[in-house]
Amino acid sequence: SGRFAVLLASLSAEISRAAGWQQGLAVAQEQPKFRWVPMVRRSTVKALRDLIVPELERGLLHRDSGVSSHCTHALRHLCFLCPWALGNRLLDFVALALDPAAVHTSHQAPVALGLLRAIVPATVHPLPVLLPRLPRLLQLSLSGIDPNDQRKTLKTFSVCNTLLGLVYVDTARDAYQVPTAARARELLPLDEEPESGFYDDVEDALATLGDSLAAWALDLVDKLIYLLQLQEAPAKSVGSEFDVAMFLTQQQSLILRLLVWQLFSQLSEDIRRSATERVLRFVTLEPAHDSPKDSSFLVEGCVAACPARTFTPFLEALAEPLLPAGGASTREALWNLKMLAAACRFAGRELCPHEARLRAIVDAYLPHEDKQVRKSAGKLLRAIMFSLVELYPTEYRATQPNEALRPLGEPLSWDAVAVSWHICREEEFAMAARLALHHVEDSQAFFQAQFEGTSDAPKQDPVAWAARLKGLVQLVRGGISLFHDRSLASDSPMADCGIMNTGSAVGLYPTLPERVGLDGLRRKLADLAHQIFPVIRDAQELRPQRPKLIKLWLKLVGPLCSDRASLAHQGNFRRSMATNLKRLERNAFQRTAA
C-alpha cells in the first residue's frame, strides 16, 4: 500500500542518514553535541536488507506510480550503503527488463529506467559495480527513446543525463580510473566483500570503456535526431484532455536541453567533432520543421560546448540561404533563423567577426511580410544581444578541462567547484552598442516619419508598427544591460531621470567610444514610447491591431521602468496569471458547452 511504501522509504532514508553521520564523525574523530547518532552495524543492515528488499522489488511494479516511486527511492538509499550486495541484484533486473528479447518483461522498461537512474551514482563510486555491465546497459537504454512513448523517453533522457554528470567520454587509454579496493572498503564499511575476480573485470571494462562510451554518445546523437524528425508539432490546448500531453512535451523539451548541454560538454574533442558533423548535416539537409524548438536546443548545446570551433560552420551553412534577402522560401527562412538564433545564443565573442552579416540578416527579415519570420528575426536579434553582454555559465562539464584525473563519479567538495562564466569583453560590448544604437535610431526615424506623414510606407500601417515595436522589445530584452541611468553615468543626460537602474555591462568599459553613445539611450527610448502611445490609442488606422500594439508597448516600457529583479518577478506573475485565466476560461467554456 501507499502508506507501507512511505514507511519503507522513510526507514531506508533514516538508516542511510545515520550511517553517513556515523562515518563522517568517525573520520572527524568527534561526537555531536546536540544529536544522538545510533550505531549502525553490518549485521543490522544485512538483516533489514533481507527483510524489506523483496517487498520493495514487488512494489516497483505496483500499479500506483506513487508506491513505485517510494520503493525506488528506498532502494536507492540502500544501494548507497551496500552497492555490492544489492547493486548486482538490481542491475540484473534492469538488464532483463530492458532486453528486447524478453517479451514478457517489456512492460517493466519504464520502471527499470527509473530505477537505473536512481542507482547509477551509487554503483559508479566508490565501488564501480556498474562498469562491467555499462556498455550493454547503455545500448539497451537507447531503445527507450521512442517517439510514440513520451514517458519512456523522459526516463531515458534522465538516465543519460545522470550518467553524463558522472562519466566523461574520452577514447584515451588512460582516461579513466576507479578507487582502489582499500579505499572502497573504507568508504563502504557496511557492505559485503566483492568477489575475488571483480577488480579484474573492472580493469577489463576500463580498457574498453572509452570506445564503448564514444559509440554510445554518437548513437545517442543519432537517436535524438531521429526523435526530432518524427516529432509532431505540439497540439494547442483546446480542452483539458491535452493538458497531460502538453505537460509531458514541456518536460521532454526541458530535459532534452539539459541532456544536450551535458552531452556535448562531456565529449572529448575528436568525438565532439563527429557529433557536430551529424548535427550540422541534420540542420542543413534533414530539417525537422515540426519541432524547431527542440531542434534549436540541439544546435545550442553543440555550439555552446566549443563556440570557437563550431559557430562559424553553423553560421556559414545557415546564413547562405538567407542572403540575399528573399532567396529562401518562407519555411526555409523560418527554420534557418531559428537555428541561427540558437547558434548565436551562447557564442559570445565568436559573433564579433561576423557583425556585418548578422546585422544584414536581422535588417532583412525584421520587416518580412510573414509574421512568424518577423518573430524569428526578432528572437535572433535578442539572442545576439544576450550572447554579447549578459553574464552566463559557459560549460556544464563534470570535470574541469585541465583538472587532474579523478576516479569516476567521485563527488567534488564545494572548494573544488569552479564554473567558467561569460563576461562581456571590449569587442563584444562595442558590437552590442553599435547594434543597439542602429536599431533604436532606425526605429526612431521610422516612427518620426509616421508622425509627420513623410514616410514612403502607408501612414500608420499596423503591420509595420507591430514589426518595429516587436524589434525594439527583443532588443531591450536581450540587451537590457546596455540601458542604464544616473547610477552608472552621473554626468550623462540621464542625470535628471528617476528611472531605476538595470545596467551591468556599461560599467565595464567606461572609456570605449561606443560607450559614450549609450548615454541617454534609455531616456530616448522611453520618450519615444511616450510619443507612440497616444497614436496607438487614437489613430483609426491602427484600430484593428490596437490590442496587439498596446501589448507590445507594455512589453517595451516594462523593462525600461523596472529593475532586473522586479522585472523577473513581474514576468513570473504575468505568466501565472495568464495560465490561470486561460484555465478558468477553458473550464467555463466546457461547462457552457456541456
GROMACS .gro file of C-alpha atoms in nm, residues 152-465:
model
  314
  152LYS     CA    1   0.970   0.620  -2.155
  153THR     CA    2   1.163   0.885  -2.349
  154LEU     CA    3   1.166   1.114  -2.046
  155LYS     CA    4   1.305   0.839  -1.825
  156THR     CA    5   1.572   0.754  -2.083
  157PHE     CA    6   1.677   1.119  -2.103
  158SER     CA    7   1.706   1.128  -1.725
  159VAL     CA    8   1.925   0.816  -1.720
  160CYS     CA    9   2.159   0.957  -1.986
  161ASN     CA   10   2.175   1.296  -1.815
  162THR     CA   11   2.257   1.141  -1.478
  163LEU     CA   12   2.529   0.920  -1.625
  164LEU     CA   13   2.691   1.205  -1.818
  165GLY     CA   14   2.704   1.407  -1.499
  166LEU     CA   15   2.934   1.140  -1.354
  167VAL     CA   16   3.125   0.998  -1.652
  168TYR     CA   17   3.301   1.192  -1.926
  169VAL     CA   18   3.353   1.048  -2.276
  170ASP     CA   19   3.712   1.012  -2.391
  171THR     CA   20   3.884   0.744  -2.600
  172ALA     CA   21   4.229   0.794  -2.446
  173ARG     CA   22   4.359   0.472  -2.289
  174ASP     CA   23   4.439   0.631  -1.951
  175ALA     CA   24   4.129   0.849  -1.931
  176TYR     CA   25   3.953   0.656  -1.656
  177GLN     CA   26   4.037   0.530  -1.313
  178VAL     CA   27   3.847   0.395  -1.012
  179PRO     CA   28   3.915   0.395  -0.636
  180THR     CA   29   4.138   0.120  -0.501
  181ALA     CA   30   3.989  -0.176  -0.318
  182ALA     CA   31   4.116  -0.042   0.015
  183ARG     CA   32   3.958   0.298  -0.046
  184ALA     CA   33   3.627   0.138  -0.145
  185ARG     CA   34   3.630  -0.076   0.170
  186GLU     CA   35   3.699   0.236   0.378
  187LEU     CA   36   3.404   0.418   0.227
  188LEU     CA   37   3.167   0.117   0.244
  189PRO     CA   38   3.207  -0.038   0.591
  190LEU     CA   39   2.852  -0.180   0.586
  191ASP     CA   40   2.875  -0.361   0.252
  192GLU     CA   41   2.984  -0.717   0.182
  193GLU     CA   42   3.320  -0.806   0.032
  194PRO     CA   43   3.324  -0.821  -0.353
  195GLU     CA   44   3.417  -1.142  -0.526
  196SER     CA   45   3.783  -1.213  -0.587
  197GLY     CA   46   3.769  -1.156  -0.963
  198PHE     CA   47   3.563  -0.837  -0.950
  199TYR     CA   48   3.850  -0.591  -0.987
  200ASP     CA   49   3.993  -0.791  -1.276
  201ASP     CA   50   3.659  -0.745  -1.453
  202VAL     CA   51   3.671  -0.373  -1.373
  203GLU     CA   52   4.019  -0.340  -1.526
  204ASP     CA   53   3.900  -0.515  -1.842
  205ALA     CA   54   3.597  -0.284  -1.856
  206LEU     CA   55   3.815   0.027  -1.812
  207ALA     CA   56   4.030  -0.078  -2.109
  208THR     CA   57   3.733  -0.061  -2.347
  209LEU     CA   58   3.516   0.192  -2.165
  210GLY     CA   59   3.622   0.490  -2.376
  211ASP     CA   60   3.537   0.322  -2.707
  212SER     CA   61   3.204   0.197  -2.569
  213LEU     CA   62   3.107   0.542  -2.440
  214ALA     CA   63   3.214   0.708  -2.766
  215ALA     CA   64   2.998   0.473  -2.974
  216TRP     CA   65   2.707   0.522  -2.732
  217ALA     CA   66   2.739   0.902  -2.743
  218LEU     CA   67   2.726   0.911  -3.123
  219ASP     CA   68   2.435   0.666  -3.124
  220LEU     CA   69   2.260   0.894  -2.874
  221VAL     CA   70   2.302   1.191  -3.109
  222ASP     CA   71   2.156   0.985  -3.394
  223LYS     CA   72   1.865   0.881  -3.172
  224LEU     CA   73   1.794   1.241  -3.077
  225ILE     CA   74   1.794   1.345  -3.442
  226TYR     CA   75   1.563   1.055  -3.528
  227LEU     CA   76   1.329   1.161  -3.247
  228LEU     CA   77   1.322   1.522  -3.366
  229GLN     CA   78   1.250   1.422  -3.725
  230LEU     CA   79   0.949   1.211  -3.623
  231GLN     CA   80   0.821   1.450  -3.358
  232GLU     CA   81   0.488   1.609  -3.443
  233ALA     CA   82   0.405   1.974  -3.394
  234PRO     CA   83   0.270   2.027  -3.039
  235ALA     CA   84  -0.107   2.047  -3.018
  236LYS     CA   85  -0.258   2.368  -2.888
  237SER     CA   86  -0.464   2.345  -2.573
  238VAL     CA   87  -0.834   2.325  -2.657
  239GLY     CA   88  -0.959   2.126  -2.364
  240SER     CA   89  -0.840   1.951  -2.053
  241GLU     CA   90  -0.760   1.632  -2.245
  242PHE     CA   91  -0.448   1.799  -2.388
  243ASP     CA   92  -0.306   1.912  -2.053
  244VAL     CA   93  -0.115   1.592  -1.974
  245ALA     CA   94   0.030   1.568  -2.324
  246MET     CA   95   0.139   1.933  -2.315
  247PHE     CA   96   0.298   1.884  -1.974
  248LEU     CA   97   0.495   1.581  -2.096
  249THR     CA   98   0.602   1.773  -2.407
  250GLN     CA   99   0.730   2.063  -2.194
  251GLN     CA  100   0.915   1.826  -1.964
  252GLN     CA  101   1.071   1.648  -2.259
  253SER     CA  102   1.194   1.979  -2.402
  254LEU     CA  103   1.341   2.083  -2.068
  255ILE     CA  104   1.527   1.758  -2.005
  256LEU     CA  105   1.639   1.741  -2.369
  257ARG     CA  106   1.802   2.081  -2.334
  258LEU     CA  107   1.985   1.979  -2.016
  259LEU     CA  108   2.089   1.649  -2.173
  260VAL     CA  109   2.233   1.811  -2.486
  261TRP     CA  110   2.433   2.062  -2.284
  262GLN     CA  111   2.568   1.784  -2.064
  263LEU     CA  112   2.642   1.557  -2.359
  264PHE     CA  113   2.847   1.797  -2.571
  265SER     CA  114   3.028   1.936  -2.266
  266GLN     CA  115   3.145   1.589  -2.163
  267LEU     CA  116   3.273   1.481  -2.507
  268SER     CA  117   3.640   1.488  -2.593
  269GLU     CA  118   3.748   1.695  -2.890
  270ASP     CA  119   3.754   1.417  -3.152
  271ILE     CA  120   3.416   1.274  -3.050
  272ARG     CA  121   3.260   1.621  -3.034
  273ARG     CA  122   3.380   1.686  -3.387
  274SER     CA  123   3.199   1.377  -3.516
  275ALA     CA  124   2.884   1.465  -3.323
  276THR     CA  125   2.893   1.822  -3.455
  277GLU     CA  126   2.913   1.697  -3.814
  278ARG     CA  127   2.597   1.492  -3.759
  279VAL     CA  128   2.409   1.785  -3.609
  280LEU     CA  129   2.522   2.015  -3.890
  281ARG     CA  130   2.410   1.763  -4.152
  282PHE     CA  131   2.073   1.733  -3.979
  283VAL     CA  132   2.020   2.109  -3.964
  284THR     CA  133   2.114   2.178  -4.325
  285LEU     CA  134   1.997   1.868  -4.514
  286GLU     CA  135   1.731   1.699  -4.300
  287PRO     CA  136   1.542   1.977  -4.116
  288ALA     CA  137   1.265   1.886  -3.872
  289HIS     CA  138   1.018   2.167  -3.946
  290ASP     CA  139   0.761   2.034  -3.696
  291SER     CA  140   0.998   2.052  -3.397
  292PRO     CA  141   1.209   2.367  -3.441
  293LYS     CA  142   1.224   2.447  -3.069
  294ASP     CA  143   1.369   2.113  -2.960
  295SER     CA  144   1.596   2.110  -3.266
  296SER     CA  145   1.730   2.451  -3.165
  297PHE     CA  146   1.831   2.303  -2.828
  298LEU     CA  147   2.046   2.051  -3.012
  299VAL     CA  148   2.220   2.330  -3.204
  300GLU     CA  149   2.251   2.544  -2.892
  301GLY     CA  150   2.425   2.274  -2.688
  302CYS     CA  151   2.650   2.175  -2.977
  303VAL     CA  152   2.775   2.532  -3.035
  304ALA     CA  153   2.792   2.635  -2.669
  305ALA     CA  154   3.028   2.348  -2.582
  306CYS     CA  155   3.300   2.494  -2.805
  307PRO     CA  156   3.197   2.815  -2.990
  308ALA     CA  157   3.545   2.877  -3.128
  309ARG     CA  158   3.530   2.561  -3.340
  310THR     CA  159   3.160   2.516  -3.409
  311PHE     CA  160   2.995   2.856  -3.453
  312THR     CA  161   3.148   2.952  -3.787
  313PRO     CA  162   3.046   2.628  -3.968
  314PHE     CA  163   2.688   2.669  -3.845
  315LEU     CA  164   2.681   3.036  -3.946
  316GLU     CA  165   2.814   2.960  -4.295
  317ALA     CA  166   2.558   2.686  -4.350
  318LEU     CA  167   2.257   2.874  -4.210
  319ALA     CA  168   2.329   3.223  -4.342
  320GLU     CA  169   2.392   3.122  -4.702
  321PRO     CA  170   2.023   3.067  -4.792
  322LEU     CA  171   1.918   3.384  -4.607
  323LEU     CA  172   2.133   3.628  -4.802
  324PRO     CA  173   2.050   3.796  -5.026
  325ALA     CA  174   1.710   3.856  -4.870
  326GLY     CA  175   1.427   3.678  -5.046
  327GLY     CA  176   1.643   3.394  -5.171
  328ALA     CA  177   1.492   3.147  -4.926
  329SER     CA  178   1.133   3.034  -4.905
  330THR     CA  179   0.929   3.134  -4.602
  331ARG     CA  180   0.957   2.789  -4.448
  332GLU     CA  181   1.331   2.768  -4.509
  333ALA     CA  182   1.387   3.119  -4.374
  334LEU     CA  183   1.186   3.037  -4.062
  335TRP     CA  184   1.392   2.725  -3.993
  336ASN     CA  185   1.730   2.887  -4.061
  337LEU     CA  186   1.653   3.192  -3.847
  338LYS     CA  187   1.554   2.975  -3.550
  339MET     CA  188   1.861   2.757  -3.580
  340LEU     CA  189   2.085   3.060  -3.624
  341ALA     CA  190   1.939   3.220  -3.310
  342ALA     CA  191   2.019   2.902  -3.118
  343ALA     CA  192   2.375   2.901  -3.252
  344CYS     CA  193   2.424   3.267  -3.152
  345ARG     CA  194   2.272   3.241  -2.803
  346PHE     CA  195   2.591   3.137  -2.624
  347ALA     CA  196   2.858   3.205  -2.888
  348GLY     CA  197   2.986   3.523  -2.720
  349ARG     CA  198   3.292   3.681  -2.880
  350GLU     CA  199   3.272   3.447  -3.180
  351LEU     CA  200   2.993   3.671  -3.313
  352CYS     CA  201   3.219   3.973  -3.350
  353PRO     CA  202   3.396   3.879  -3.678
  354HIS     CA  203   3.052   3.826  -3.838
  355GLU     CA  204   2.886   4.150  -3.727
  356ALA     CA  205   2.808   4.277  -4.078
  357ARG     CA  206   2.648   3.952  -4.191
  358LEU     CA  207   2.439   3.914  -3.877
  359ARG     CA  208   2.318   4.274  -3.897
  360ALA     CA  209   2.224   4.228  -4.263
  361ILE     CA  210   2.017   3.919  -4.178
  362VAL     CA  211   1.834   4.091  -3.894
  363ASP     CA  212   1.765   4.407  -4.100
  364ALA     CA  213   1.640   4.198  -4.393
  365TYR     CA  214   1.394   3.981  -4.202
  366LEU     CA  215   1.260   4.206  -3.924
  367PRO     CA  216   1.021   4.376  -4.173
  368HIS     CA  217   0.936   4.049  -4.353
  369GLU     CA  218   0.580   4.004  -4.473
  370ASP     CA  219   0.534   3.680  -4.280
  371LYS     CA  220   0.457   3.722  -3.910
  372GLN     CA  221   0.645   3.411  -3.794
  373VAL     CA  222   0.956   3.512  -3.988
  374ARG     CA  223   0.947   3.857  -3.827
  375LYS     CA  224   0.914   3.693  -3.487
  376SER     CA  225   1.211   3.463  -3.552
  377ALA     CA  226   1.423   3.755  -3.674
  378GLY     CA  227   1.342   3.942  -3.354
  379LYS     CA  228   1.448   3.642  -3.148
  380LEU     CA  229   1.772   3.628  -3.346
  381LEU     CA  230   1.840   3.990  -3.251
  382ARG     CA  231   1.761   3.913  -2.888
  383ALA     CA  232   1.993   3.609  -2.889
  384ILE     CA  233   2.278   3.816  -3.037
  385MET     CA  234   2.243   4.088  -2.774
  386PHE     CA  235   2.214   3.839  -2.490
  387SER     CA  236   2.518   3.646  -2.608
  388LEU     CA  237   2.731   3.959  -2.625
  389VAL     CA  238   2.656   4.142  -2.300
  390GLU     CA  239   2.499   3.907  -2.045
  391LEU     CA  240   2.660   3.702  -1.769
  392TYR     CA  241   2.601   3.328  -1.808
  393PRO     CA  242   2.785   2.998  -1.749
  394THR     CA  243   2.976   2.868  -2.049
  395GLU     CA  244   3.004   2.497  -1.958
  396TYR     CA  245   2.825   2.217  -1.780
  397ARG     CA  246   3.105   1.962  -1.760
  398ALA     CA  247   3.155   1.742  -1.454
  399THR     CA  248   3.532   1.793  -1.456
  400GLN     CA  249   3.739   2.097  -1.540
  401PRO     CA  250   3.930   2.081  -1.872
  402ASN     CA  251   4.276   2.097  -1.710
  403GLU     CA  252   4.191   1.911  -1.392
  404ALA     CA  253   4.393   1.612  -1.274
  405LEU     CA  254   4.238   1.273  -1.335
  406ARG     CA  255   3.982   1.178  -1.070
  407PRO     CA  256   3.807   0.847  -1.003
  408LEU     CA  257   3.480   0.809  -1.189
  409GLY     CA  258   3.184   0.952  -1.004
  410GLU     CA  259   3.387   1.094  -0.716
  411PRO     CA  260   3.193   1.386  -0.565
  412LEU     CA  261   3.353   1.728  -0.555
  413SER     CA  262   3.384   1.945  -0.247
  414TRP     CA  263   3.246   2.297  -0.263
  415ASP     CA  264   3.601   2.437  -0.268
  416ALA     CA  265   3.682   2.236  -0.580
  417VAL     CA  266   3.381   2.352  -0.780
  418ALA     CA  267   3.482   2.609  -1.041
  419VAL     CA  268   3.246   2.718  -1.318
  420SER     CA  269   3.359   2.933  -1.608
  421TRP     CA  270   3.143   3.235  -1.688
  422HIS     CA  271   3.097   3.456  -1.989
  423ILE     CA  272   3.189   3.815  -1.909
  424CYS     CA  273   3.139   4.083  -2.172
  425ARG     CA  274   3.464   4.183  -2.345
  426GLU     CA  275   3.553   4.505  -2.522
  427GLU     CA  276   3.482   4.385  -2.874
  428GLU     CA  277   3.154   4.229  -2.763
  429PHE     CA  278   3.045   4.545  -2.585
  430ALA     CA  279   3.133   4.757  -2.888
  431MET     CA  280   2.937   4.531  -3.124
  432ALA     CA  281   2.633   4.525  -2.895
  433ALA     CA  282   2.640   4.903  -2.855
  434ARG     CA  283   2.654   4.956  -3.231
  435LEU     CA  284   2.361   4.719  -3.286
  436ALA     CA  285   2.156   4.886  -3.013
  437LEU     CA  286   2.220   5.236  -3.147
  438HIS     CA  287   2.149   5.126  -3.502
  439HIS     CA  288   1.810   4.974  -3.423
  440VAL     CA  289   1.697   5.248  -3.185
  441GLU     CA  290   1.788   5.525  -3.428
  442ASP     CA  291   1.633   5.338  -3.720
  443SER     CA  292   1.309   5.283  -3.529
  444GLN     CA  293   1.306   5.642  -3.410
  445ALA     CA  294   1.339   5.765  -3.768
  446PHE     CA  295   1.057   5.533  -3.879
  447PHE     CA  296   0.812   5.649  -3.610
  448GLN     CA  297   0.906   6.013  -3.658
  449ALA     CA  298   0.830   5.978  -4.027
  450GLN     CA  299   0.500   5.814  -3.940
  451PHE     CA  300   0.412   6.100  -3.705
  452GLU     CA  301   0.491   6.362  -3.970
  453GLY     CA  302   0.345   6.167  -4.263
  454THR     CA  303   0.670   6.176  -4.465
  455SER     CA  304   0.729   5.803  -4.487
  456ASP     CA  305   0.709   5.622  -4.820
  457ALA     CA  306   0.521   5.341  -4.645
  458PRO     CA  307   0.145   5.376  -4.587
  459LYS     CA  308   0.079   5.612  -4.297
  460GLN     CA  309   0.029   5.429  -3.968
  461ASP     CA  310   0.041   5.079  -4.116
  462PRO     CA  311  -0.044   4.848  -3.821
  463VAL     CA  312   0.174   4.563  -3.951
  464ALA     CA  313   0.479   4.786  -3.985
  465TRP     CA  314   0.417   4.935  -3.641
   0.00000   0.00000   0.00000
